[in-house]
XYZ file of C-alpha atoms in Angstrom:
642
model
C -46.775 24.180 -110.635
C -43.265 24.297 -109.519
C -41.895 24.229 -113.491
C -43.424 27.313 -114.075
C -42.583 29.010 -111.589
C -39.301 28.295 -112.860
C -39.083 29.104 -116.063
C -40.221 32.953 -114.515
C -37.300 33.312 -113.648
C -35.078 31.735 -116.450
C -37.379 34.325 -118.877
C -36.422 37.323 -116.802
C -32.637 35.804 -117.048
C -33.530 36.086 -120.874
C -34.345 39.335 -121.202
C -32.060 40.546 -118.450
C -28.408 38.655 -117.578
C -28.007 36.745 -121.736
C -24.494 35.193 -121.385
C -21.979 36.162 -122.915
C -22.195 35.300 -126.400
C -26.154 34.985 -126.877
C -28.365 37.611 -128.375
C -32.312 37.523 -127.674
C -34.259 36.411 -130.320
C -35.611 39.521 -133.108
C -38.993 40.568 -132.892
C -40.264 38.248 -135.972
C -44.219 39.737 -134.898
C -46.030 37.962 -137.884
C -47.198 33.805 -138.400
C -48.998 33.833 -134.758
C -52.336 34.552 -133.798
C -54.265 36.191 -130.798
C -55.481 33.753 -128.061
C -57.811 34.641 -125.602
C -57.358 32.316 -122.724
C -59.693 29.730 -121.412
C -60.683 28.020 -118.311
C -58.347 24.854 -117.574
C -55.751 26.637 -119.400
C -51.759 26.930 -119.018
C -48.807 27.859 -120.750
C -47.085 24.646 -120.458
C -49.930 22.860 -121.951
C -51.051 25.439 -124.219
C -47.183 24.891 -126.063
C -47.429 21.406 -125.931
C -50.624 22.101 -127.726
C -49.110 24.715 -130.587
C -45.302 23.440 -130.396
C -45.097 20.050 -129.190
C -42.857 21.034 -126.765
C -44.265 22.189 -122.711
C -40.908 23.951 -121.971
C -41.637 26.242 -125.119
C -43.753 28.427 -123.210
C -41.475 31.378 -122.906
C -41.378 31.895 -126.669
C -45.047 32.460 -125.990
C -44.047 34.830 -122.577
C -41.492 37.079 -124.501
C -43.950 37.556 -127.559
C -46.886 38.367 -126.147
C -45.415 41.039 -124.003
C -43.593 42.483 -127.263
C -46.952 42.535 -128.373
C -48.417 43.908 -125.684
C -45.908 47.004 -125.246
C -47.202 48.291 -128.961
C -51.177 46.901 -128.102
C -52.978 47.167 -125.286
C -55.336 44.471 -126.240
C -52.486 41.935 -125.561
C -51.978 41.627 -122.232
C -48.885 41.247 -120.003
C -47.706 38.484 -118.497
C -45.628 39.017 -115.141
C -45.616 35.460 -114.268
C -45.917 32.494 -116.082
C -48.468 30.907 -113.466
C -50.714 33.816 -113.504
C -52.972 33.784 -116.595
C -56.199 34.823 -115.853
C -59.189 33.335 -118.182
C -60.018 36.265 -120.709
C -56.154 37.622 -121.321
C -55.312 38.012 -124.858
C -51.933 36.606 -125.540
C -49.899 35.946 -128.332
C -49.161 32.049 -129.855
C -46.192 32.669 -132.024
C -45.411 30.646 -135.093
C -43.477 27.574 -135.332
C -41.043 29.596 -136.974
C -40.887 31.681 -134.405
C -40.996 30.274 -131.148
C -37.804 28.278 -132.520
C -35.976 30.982 -133.240
C -36.488 32.330 -129.898
C -35.013 29.071 -127.764
C -32.197 28.721 -130.377
C -31.418 32.457 -130.215
C -31.520 32.708 -126.144
C -29.654 29.007 -125.917
C -32.498 27.975 -124.023
C -32.245 24.510 -125.778
C -33.502 21.306 -123.404
C -30.436 19.372 -122.522
C -26.654 18.854 -120.788
C -25.150 18.011 -117.548
C -24.962 20.711 -114.404
C -22.624 20.331 -112.184
C -23.037 21.792 -108.827
C -19.564 21.926 -106.528
C -20.181 21.720 -103.106
C -18.080 22.355 -99.729
C -19.366 18.763 -98.257
C -21.331 15.694 -98.820
C -24.815 14.595 -97.681
C -25.829 13.374 -95.161
C -28.583 10.556 -96.043
C -30.935 10.606 -98.617
C -33.887 9.968 -96.599
C -35.034 13.736 -95.273
C -36.953 12.739 -92.679
C -34.274 11.648 -90.695
C -31.182 14.276 -91.393
C -31.301 18.371 -91.018
C -28.867 19.028 -93.139
C -28.679 21.318 -96.318
C -26.062 18.836 -98.286
C -28.880 16.467 -97.753
C -32.224 18.425 -98.610
C -30.199 20.173 -101.731
C -30.061 16.591 -102.836
C -33.631 15.221 -101.714
C -35.522 18.778 -102.863
C -34.601 17.442 -106.457
C -36.538 14.052 -106.181
C -38.917 13.876 -103.951
C -41.634 16.250 -102.953
C -43.709 17.402 -100.446
C -47.631 18.114 -100.064
C -47.018 21.747 -100.645
C -43.648 23.671 -101.638
C -42.512 27.395 -101.642
C -43.090 29.292 -104.020
C -39.656 30.408 -105.978
C -37.822 32.852 -104.516
C -40.148 32.914 -101.431
C -41.413 31.724 -98.402
C -45.416 31.488 -98.993
C -46.618 27.731 -99.517
C -48.193 26.874 -102.964
C -49.618 23.103 -103.948
C -47.798 20.397 -104.717
C -48.523 17.514 -104.456
C -51.412 18.436 -102.549
C -53.787 20.651 -105.021
C -54.866 22.637 -102.229
C -55.238 21.959 -98.240
C -58.585 23.314 -96.701
C -58.661 24.055 -92.645
C -62.072 23.892 -90.778
C -63.392 27.285 -88.918
C -60.907 26.859 -85.803
C -58.064 25.328 -87.499
C -57.855 22.112 -85.803
C -58.792 19.938 -89.057
C -57.132 20.296 -92.521
C -58.634 18.817 -95.518
C -56.090 17.877 -98.376
C -57.436 17.575 -101.929
C -54.066 15.017 -103.749
C -52.524 15.746 -107.345
C -54.415 12.527 -109.034
C -52.129 10.782 -112.101
C -48.234 11.188 -110.230
C -46.085 7.949 -110.124
C -43.305 7.578 -108.115
C -40.395 6.935 -109.810
C -40.131 2.951 -109.006
C -44.118 3.303 -110.948
C -45.842 2.920 -108.050
C -48.988 5.131 -107.315
C -48.894 8.450 -105.168
C -52.256 8.696 -103.203
C -53.711 8.710 -100.192
C -52.280 5.271 -98.631
C -48.543 6.647 -99.600
C -49.297 9.914 -97.581
C -50.718 7.569 -94.699
C -47.657 5.462 -94.662
C -44.980 8.356 -94.624
C -46.668 10.168 -91.419
C -47.857 6.964 -89.924
C -44.159 5.712 -89.864
C -42.610 9.309 -89.123
C -45.016 9.828 -86.271
C -45.305 6.520 -84.521
C -42.053 4.927 -82.569
C -43.526 1.815 -83.112
C -44.348 1.843 -86.572
C -41.880 -0.756 -88.379
C -40.291 1.404 -90.232
C -39.471 4.126 -87.537
C -36.471 2.405 -86.974
C -34.928 2.762 -83.102
C -31.464 3.694 -85.110
C -32.990 6.400 -87.093
C -33.119 10.326 -85.819
C -37.041 11.645 -86.620
C -35.991 15.327 -85.372
C -37.601 17.387 -87.558
C -40.860 15.697 -87.225
C -40.888 16.072 -83.042
C -39.896 19.080 -83.523
C -42.132 20.726 -85.803
C -45.050 17.964 -84.870
C -44.176 18.364 -81.086
C -43.252 15.146 -80.562
C -44.213 12.016 -81.307
C -46.816 8.787 -80.316
C -49.465 10.526 -78.384
C -47.136 14.323 -77.846
C -47.901 14.583 -81.105
C -50.280 17.508 -82.071
C -51.077 15.227 -85.065
C -53.972 13.560 -83.606
C -54.602 11.552 -87.069
C -54.021 11.554 -90.514
C -57.112 10.111 -92.442
C -58.250 8.570 -95.704
C -61.580 9.891 -96.632
C -60.898 8.699 -100.503
C -57.802 7.360 -102.564
C -57.190 11.092 -102.993
C -58.260 13.436 -99.735
C -56.563 13.205 -96.447
C -57.902 14.622 -93.338
C -55.071 16.307 -90.624
C -56.860 16.356 -87.366
C -54.588 18.037 -84.924
C -55.026 18.845 -80.909
C -55.073 22.534 -80.943
C -54.667 25.087 -84.049
C -51.442 25.585 -85.596
C -50.489 29.038 -86.888
C -47.776 27.249 -88.643
C -49.079 24.200 -90.788
C -49.121 24.780 -94.450
C -44.953 26.226 -93.637
C -44.101 22.915 -92.073
C -46.066 20.772 -94.404
C -44.136 22.655 -97.528
C -40.910 21.963 -95.275
C -38.039 19.510 -97.551
C -38.198 17.219 -94.557
C -41.668 16.209 -94.885
C -41.419 15.340 -98.912
C -43.520 12.046 -99.272
C -40.966 8.537 -100.158
C -42.665 5.548 -102.052
C -43.843 3.241 -99.167
C -42.587 0.265 -101.715
C -39.012 1.470 -101.608
C -38.988 1.776 -97.663
C -40.721 -1.260 -97.617
C -38.266 -2.789 -100.576
C -34.796 -1.010 -98.530
C -35.938 -0.935 -94.861
C -33.478 1.351 -93.276
C -30.671 1.289 -95.767
C -33.180 3.425 -97.910
C -30.686 6.482 -98.068
C -28.333 5.174 -98.243
C -25.708 5.462 -100.947
C -27.447 1.753 -102.196
C -30.772 2.788 -101.891
C -30.644 6.364 -102.800
C -34.341 8.266 -102.669
C -38.084 7.639 -104.489
C -40.206 10.094 -104.674
C -41.884 12.117 -107.403
C -40.164 14.916 -108.776
C -38.382 16.218 -111.283
C -35.185 14.132 -111.318
C -34.097 10.228 -110.163
C -31.784 9.360 -107.803
C -28.900 7.112 -110.205
C -25.889 7.071 -108.177
C -23.798 7.985 -105.241
C -20.186 7.897 -104.676
C -19.439 9.217 -100.788
C -17.097 12.079 -100.607
C -17.573 12.344 -104.532
C -20.568 12.758 -106.222
C -24.269 12.461 -106.476
C -26.118 12.087 -110.054
C -29.754 12.472 -110.630
C -30.880 12.277 -113.811
C -34.138 14.572 -115.462
C -37.988 12.761 -114.902
C -38.863 13.041 -118.547
C -42.583 11.706 -116.994
C -42.719 14.762 -114.113
C -46.365 15.379 -113.844
C -44.961 19.402 -114.061
C -43.151 19.009 -117.340
C -40.177 17.272 -117.886
C -36.878 19.643 -116.841
C -34.674 21.726 -119.065
C -31.590 19.835 -118.453
C -30.644 15.768 -118.377
C -29.046 15.679 -115.480
C -27.266 16.977 -112.525
C -24.319 15.929 -110.790
C -23.477 17.556 -107.533
C -19.694 17.628 -107.343
C -17.952 17.461 -103.474
C -15.095 19.862 -103.708
C -14.213 20.783 -99.833
C -11.584 22.997 -100.265
C -13.379 26.972 -100.918
C -10.354 27.609 -103.135
C -9.970 24.419 -105.335
C -13.773 24.339 -105.647
C -14.085 28.329 -106.978
C -10.663 27.202 -109.401
C -13.072 24.288 -110.557
C -15.492 27.025 -111.497
C -13.359 29.076 -113.254
C -11.986 26.333 -115.147
C -15.032 25.395 -116.409
C -15.005 21.769 -114.466
C -18.277 22.875 -112.834
C -21.158 25.222 -113.521
C -21.645 26.920 -109.903
C -20.994 26.356 -106.605
C -22.345 27.911 -103.358
C -20.485 29.942 -100.390
C -16.374 30.685 -101.354
C -13.900 32.869 -99.768
C -14.709 36.901 -100.086
C -11.508 37.344 -102.098
C -12.710 34.694 -104.715
C -16.200 36.021 -105.126
C -14.715 39.746 -105.369
C -12.962 37.923 -108.467
C -15.742 36.029 -109.294
C -17.959 39.873 -109.677
C -14.796 41.521 -111.375
C -14.172 37.758 -113.982
C -16.739 38.149 -117.446
C -17.105 34.931 -117.721
C -18.738 34.343 -113.971
C -21.754 35.846 -111.689
C -23.274 35.972 -108.485
C -26.422 35.662 -107.343
C -27.192 35.969 -103.783
C -29.138 33.956 -101.831
C -31.587 36.368 -98.861
C -30.459 35.973 -95.721
C -32.597 33.669 -93.797
C -29.943 31.950 -91.588
C -27.839 32.946 -88.815
C -23.944 31.554 -88.046
C -23.535 31.194 -83.927
C -21.042 30.120 -81.471
C -22.953 27.806 -78.588
C -22.250 27.410 -75.646
C -22.010 24.270 -73.197
C -24.286 24.448 -69.981
C -22.666 21.256 -68.406
C -19.697 23.240 -67.745
C -19.472 24.883 -64.501
C -17.823 28.241 -65.919
C -20.093 28.994 -68.536
C -23.217 28.659 -66.247
C -22.575 31.829 -64.968
C -23.848 34.480 -67.229
C -21.282 36.873 -67.060
C -18.803 34.558 -68.009
C -20.762 33.968 -71.634
C -21.270 38.084 -71.621
C -17.202 38.321 -71.143
C -16.900 36.040 -74.120
C -19.363 37.625 -76.481
C -18.040 41.451 -76.242
C -14.139 39.376 -76.205
C -15.302 38.667 -79.867
C -14.859 41.261 -82.632
C -18.170 39.931 -84.547
C -18.572 43.330 -86.798
C -14.593 42.661 -87.513
C -15.442 38.428 -88.189
C -18.341 39.465 -90.412
C -16.209 42.466 -92.256
C -13.207 40.180 -93.184
C -15.043 36.803 -93.302
C -18.819 37.486 -94.976
C -17.392 40.418 -96.931
C -20.604 42.812 -98.176
C -23.387 39.264 -98.148
C -22.998 39.363 -94.918
C -25.175 41.305 -91.820
C -24.075 40.890 -88.268
C -26.466 39.240 -85.807
C -28.595 40.884 -82.868
C -31.344 38.165 -82.781
C -31.407 34.626 -83.513
C -34.181 35.388 -86.077
C -32.539 37.439 -89.172
C -33.974 40.535 -90.134
C -36.233 39.330 -93.045
C -38.056 36.987 -90.558
C -40.670 38.631 -88.476
C -40.362 38.350 -84.725
C -37.240 39.919 -85.312
C -36.332 42.325 -82.212
C -35.084 45.904 -84.192
C -34.995 47.142 -80.275
C -31.964 44.866 -79.412
C -28.642 46.628 -79.575
C -25.803 43.253 -79.969
C -22.935 43.093 -78.138
C -20.431 45.696 -78.844
C -16.349 44.223 -78.749
C -14.962 45.463 -75.855
C -11.986 43.714 -74.433
C -11.649 45.586 -71.034
C -15.212 44.822 -70.596
C -14.421 41.547 -71.063
C -11.950 41.294 -68.621
C -13.596 42.998 -66.164
C -16.892 40.672 -66.182
C -14.543 37.569 -66.069
C -13.065 39.273 -62.655
C -16.422 39.861 -61.694
C -16.816 35.591 -62.249
C -14.360 35.233 -60.115
C -11.861 34.644 -63.054
C -9.307 37.884 -62.528
C -6.538 35.820 -64.232
C -8.500 34.922 -66.935
C -9.537 31.649 -68.463
C -7.794 28.401 -69.813
C -9.280 25.589 -67.648
C -12.637 24.485 -67.574
C -14.760 22.177 -65.283
C -17.388 19.416 -66.003
C -20.213 20.363 -63.615
C -21.843 17.254 -64.101
C -21.948 13.661 -66.080
C -21.870 13.797 -69.875
C -23.122 10.375 -71.508
C -23.003 9.310 -75.036
C -26.314 7.927 -76.067
C -25.608 4.168 -75.339
C -25.656 6.192 -71.407
C -22.442 5.524 -71.030
C -19.664 8.383 -68.982
C -17.600 10.303 -71.387
C -16.931 13.245 -69.529
C -17.192 12.977 -65.613
C -17.826 16.118 -62.749
C -15.468 17.186 -61.526
C -13.151 17.063 -64.635
C -11.279 19.422 -65.585
C -10.115 20.378 -69.236
C -9.075 23.086 -71.453
C -11.540 25.195 -73.145
C -12.124 24.366 -76.262
C -13.726 25.802 -79.801
C -14.955 23.554 -81.921
C -14.905 24.609 -85.419
C -17.157 23.689 -88.357
C -15.893 20.917 -90.431
C -17.633 22.128 -93.736
C -17.808 25.010 -95.161
C -21.848 25.980 -94.786
C -24.455 28.695 -96.516
C -24.570 30.468 -93.060
C -20.558 30.216 -91.784
C -17.547 30.962 -94.666
C -14.520 29.858 -93.693
C -15.141 27.832 -90.242
C -11.379 27.111 -89.283
C -10.230 30.092 -90.182
C -13.114 32.638 -88.140
C -12.511 30.023 -85.215
C -8.690 31.247 -85.145
C -9.711 35.068 -85.616
C -12.447 34.069 -82.712
C -9.765 32.882 -80.181
C -7.135 35.040 -81.230
C -9.983 37.729 -80.301
C -10.996 35.483 -76.633
C -7.191 35.391 -75.952
C -6.985 39.256 -75.383
C -9.261 39.112 -73.472
C -7.498 36.538 -71.182
C -9.370 33.659 -72.183
C -7.435 31.079 -73.700
C -9.090 28.195 -76.011
C -7.984 25.447 -78.083
C -9.304 24.711 -81.121
C -10.770 21.390 -82.083
C -11.421 19.594 -85.345
C -14.013 16.558 -84.594
C -14.303 15.001 -87.261
C -16.139 15.191 -90.672
C -19.802 16.743 -91.263
C -21.856 13.416 -89.884
C -19.597 13.114 -87.191
C -19.890 16.865 -86.357
C -23.316 16.897 -85.609
C -23.952 13.397 -84.283
C -21.548 14.952 -81.587
C -23.954 17.580 -81.179
C -26.832 15.691 -81.663
C -26.017 13.934 -78.103
C -23.999 16.801 -76.275
C -20.759 16.139 -76.826
C -19.553 19.296 -78.491
C -17.776 20.624 -74.749
C -17.028 24.180 -75.110
C -17.790 26.217 -77.330
C -18.688 25.520 -81.322
C -20.110 27.526 -84.046
C -23.320 26.125 -85.852
C -25.723 28.259 -87.171
C -29.531 27.813 -89.181
C -30.635 28.454 -91.843
C -34.982 28.572 -91.856
C -36.906 25.985 -93.298
C -39.498 27.550 -93.829
C -39.689 30.844 -92.822
C -41.799 31.595 -90.380
C -40.275 32.268 -86.756
C -41.477 29.119 -85.135
C -39.192 27.097 -86.927
C -36.110 29.045 -85.592
C -37.099 29.599 -81.926
C -39.040 26.829 -81.425
C -37.094 24.407 -82.860
C -34.385 25.419 -80.501
C -35.506 26.679 -77.447
C -38.951 24.927 -77.123
C -40.216 21.785 -78.098
C -42.801 21.685 -75.225
C -46.292 19.201 -76.576
C -48.282 21.212 -74.223
C -49.048 24.290 -71.929
C -48.133 22.399 -69.293
C -45.276 20.769 -70.024
C -41.964 21.255 -68.525
C -38.923 22.210 -70.043
C -35.770 20.046 -70.056
C -32.338 20.355 -70.771
C -31.821 18.999 -74.418
C -28.303 17.740 -74.741
C -28.479 18.739 -79.233
C -28.533 22.846 -77.559
C -25.582 22.153 -75.183
C -28.387 21.339 -72.500
C -29.455 24.751 -72.082
C -33.015 24.900 -71.080
C -35.279 28.354 -70.163
C -38.869 27.448 -68.963
C -40.513 30.879 -69.752
C -39.029 31.011 -73.006
C -39.803 27.572 -74.014
C -43.986 27.996 -72.489
C -44.130 31.526 -74.494
C -42.569 29.661 -77.330
C -45.855 26.840 -77.348
C -48.311 29.976 -77.021
C -47.028 31.384 -79.965
C -47.380 28.117 -81.996
C -51.196 27.855 -81.144
C -52.021 31.127 -81.525
C -53.146 32.171 -85.016
C -53.173 35.646 -84.265
C -49.786 36.593 -86.142
C -49.678 40.014 -84.776
C -49.641 38.575 -80.724
C -46.856 35.884 -82.601
C -44.985 39.029 -83.502
C -44.474 40.458 -80.169
C -44.283 37.048 -78.204
C -40.753 36.182 -80.749
C -39.614 40.035 -79.873
C -40.141 39.320 -76.472
C -37.666 35.898 -76.533
C -34.962 37.370 -78.242
C -35.124 39.518 -75.371
C -34.608 37.180 -73.070
C -32.118 34.764 -75.378
C -30.010 38.450 -75.270
C -30.667 39.453 -71.657
C -29.204 35.916 -70.798
C -26.458 35.396 -73.251
C -28.019 32.213 -73.982
C -25.511 31.707 -77.193
C -23.408 34.262 -79.086
C -25.460 35.151 -82.156
C -22.500 36.054 -84.940
C -23.768 36.605 -88.126
C -26.785 36.335 -90.987
C -25.545 35.957 -94.743
C -27.095 36.439 -97.840
C -25.496 33.313 -99.341
C -23.259 34.313 -102.399
C -23.935 31.523 -105.460
C -21.516 31.708 -108.112
C -22.324 30.711 -112.004
C -20.254 30.378 -115.035
C -22.404 32.757 -117.346
C -23.410 29.324 -119.905
C -26.119 29.071 -117.183
C -29.269 30.685 -116.554
C -32.536 29.823 -114.994
C -31.305 28.524 -111.546
C -33.416 29.843 -108.698
C -32.570 30.635 -105.455
C -34.509 29.727 -102.688
C -34.945 31.373 -98.968
C -36.053 27.705 -97.665
C -35.420 24.365 -98.477
C -33.706 23.192 -101.461
C -33.166 24.908 -104.333
C -35.382 24.494 -107.565
C -32.901 22.562 -110.226
C -35.195 22.069 -112.979
C -35.674 25.598 -115.070
C -31.782 25.322 -115.374
C -29.908 26.250 -118.885
C -26.911 25.473 -120.441
C -26.067 28.129 -123.246
C -23.971 26.758 -125.888
């Protein structure tokens, strides 16, 4: 249960990172009773029974561990979600529990205000790819599986268990019973089928042509008959069966992605194409309910008091948009917001030195990169791409803009993801080598102007760039700070300066707001070099490499140039990635991913810049926040000290 895991972190913070002015509860070890865990016991259930409050179970953990330190007959509780039948714990008295919760400031309630650099694009997670949208939808909607807090391990959520057949081509999932969507309609097998059918079938009445179900297409190998999911069948009201064409190694990891969270069918039927827009929001089963969205300013969600995992500790969350990094940090310092993600290196250092603030780092499951548009004739030449790679001082940029939280990238896969190829050395910073590579490519006097190699069209088929047209070489920088990419404009300026020193002159370009930038990228209209990055969604290398460079629906399919990836296509890479996806042997898969990384490096397919252990800055009044390596962070265990 997601809430109990969150409280594990809360307890740890209470005991080790107490906010200013807060002291731990006194060890009053009398008045309570020893208790032996029975079948079907869990701590929040016991807390509800003993104290009338399921959120009081950290007091059980605290006092049990005090007892265990002095008495071997008690079992120490490391994880509140993992207590075993037969364990002896200590149930504190009402007075002891109240003292603990009061003295640690862990009294429920309040509004948690989180500052962020950009707004959500949409609140229907099935049709977006950006983390700012998932940051909100992840509080309101839940998938069948989710990730264990602080890790990439899939654990049950709306499904209580999914079991595979012998060859992993069928998965039978038991669904959680008694759960309702925020609109009061029941969660059941029909709701699961409604969502998966909507995502998969292009002729489904709710699979609107104006919407892009990008993640479904790539994670499940395409729509309609191309999808690796042959069918999703209702076994009974609370059991569904997934039938696959082939085994899919990351099946549970895919199932747990924020994108595949289950929405209320009634809400989608009610709002139609407007579901997920500000006037409709999103309707799920999660710990928070959508309240309002004032575009460009804030989104508010309120506690779901009837949440199946127990109500959240706070009353509501306000996600406030503050695009400027420095202004966002000043808002934190002044107390206007309680937490934020990403700041300049200088502000992070200031936060680390500030007695009223603290910094938590999210593990670097992300990669910032500079992409090439492959319909530019000059960028089709590998020597030109290598010249650009050796011209940019990635070590210097990482040190100056990512600070101690950044790691120079040599692979697309970050080092913490299996499949990362340690043998790849990465590109050295060598402007003289860049000039030589340019001369070898036929540009001894440098490069400023480029040529369109073939017509580039928009989504409606209109020619936007005509073959043979000449244009300045552009470098598009991100319009907002992202968790994988701080200070995009300043980094763009530094990249441009490095390129100039090697004889490559670029024109810096800001291409609209965040949704516009993503739309241009999706349609292959960032024509030049462009900044972007990726944060892993499920911890599996398939989610990095196959998503970007594979996407085949069968072993003999042909990899077509993808506008979304600047029209890059490598048939050998795509074929290998399909093989890895349907291979259940992790050791064999790892060898394939390492080979793919080598092929991409040899091709200089893209310039990997850095991995970011994304810093999150908080007021010391805040505890219980759980940064997730993948997906949306968990907010429901946040506590605001008095």
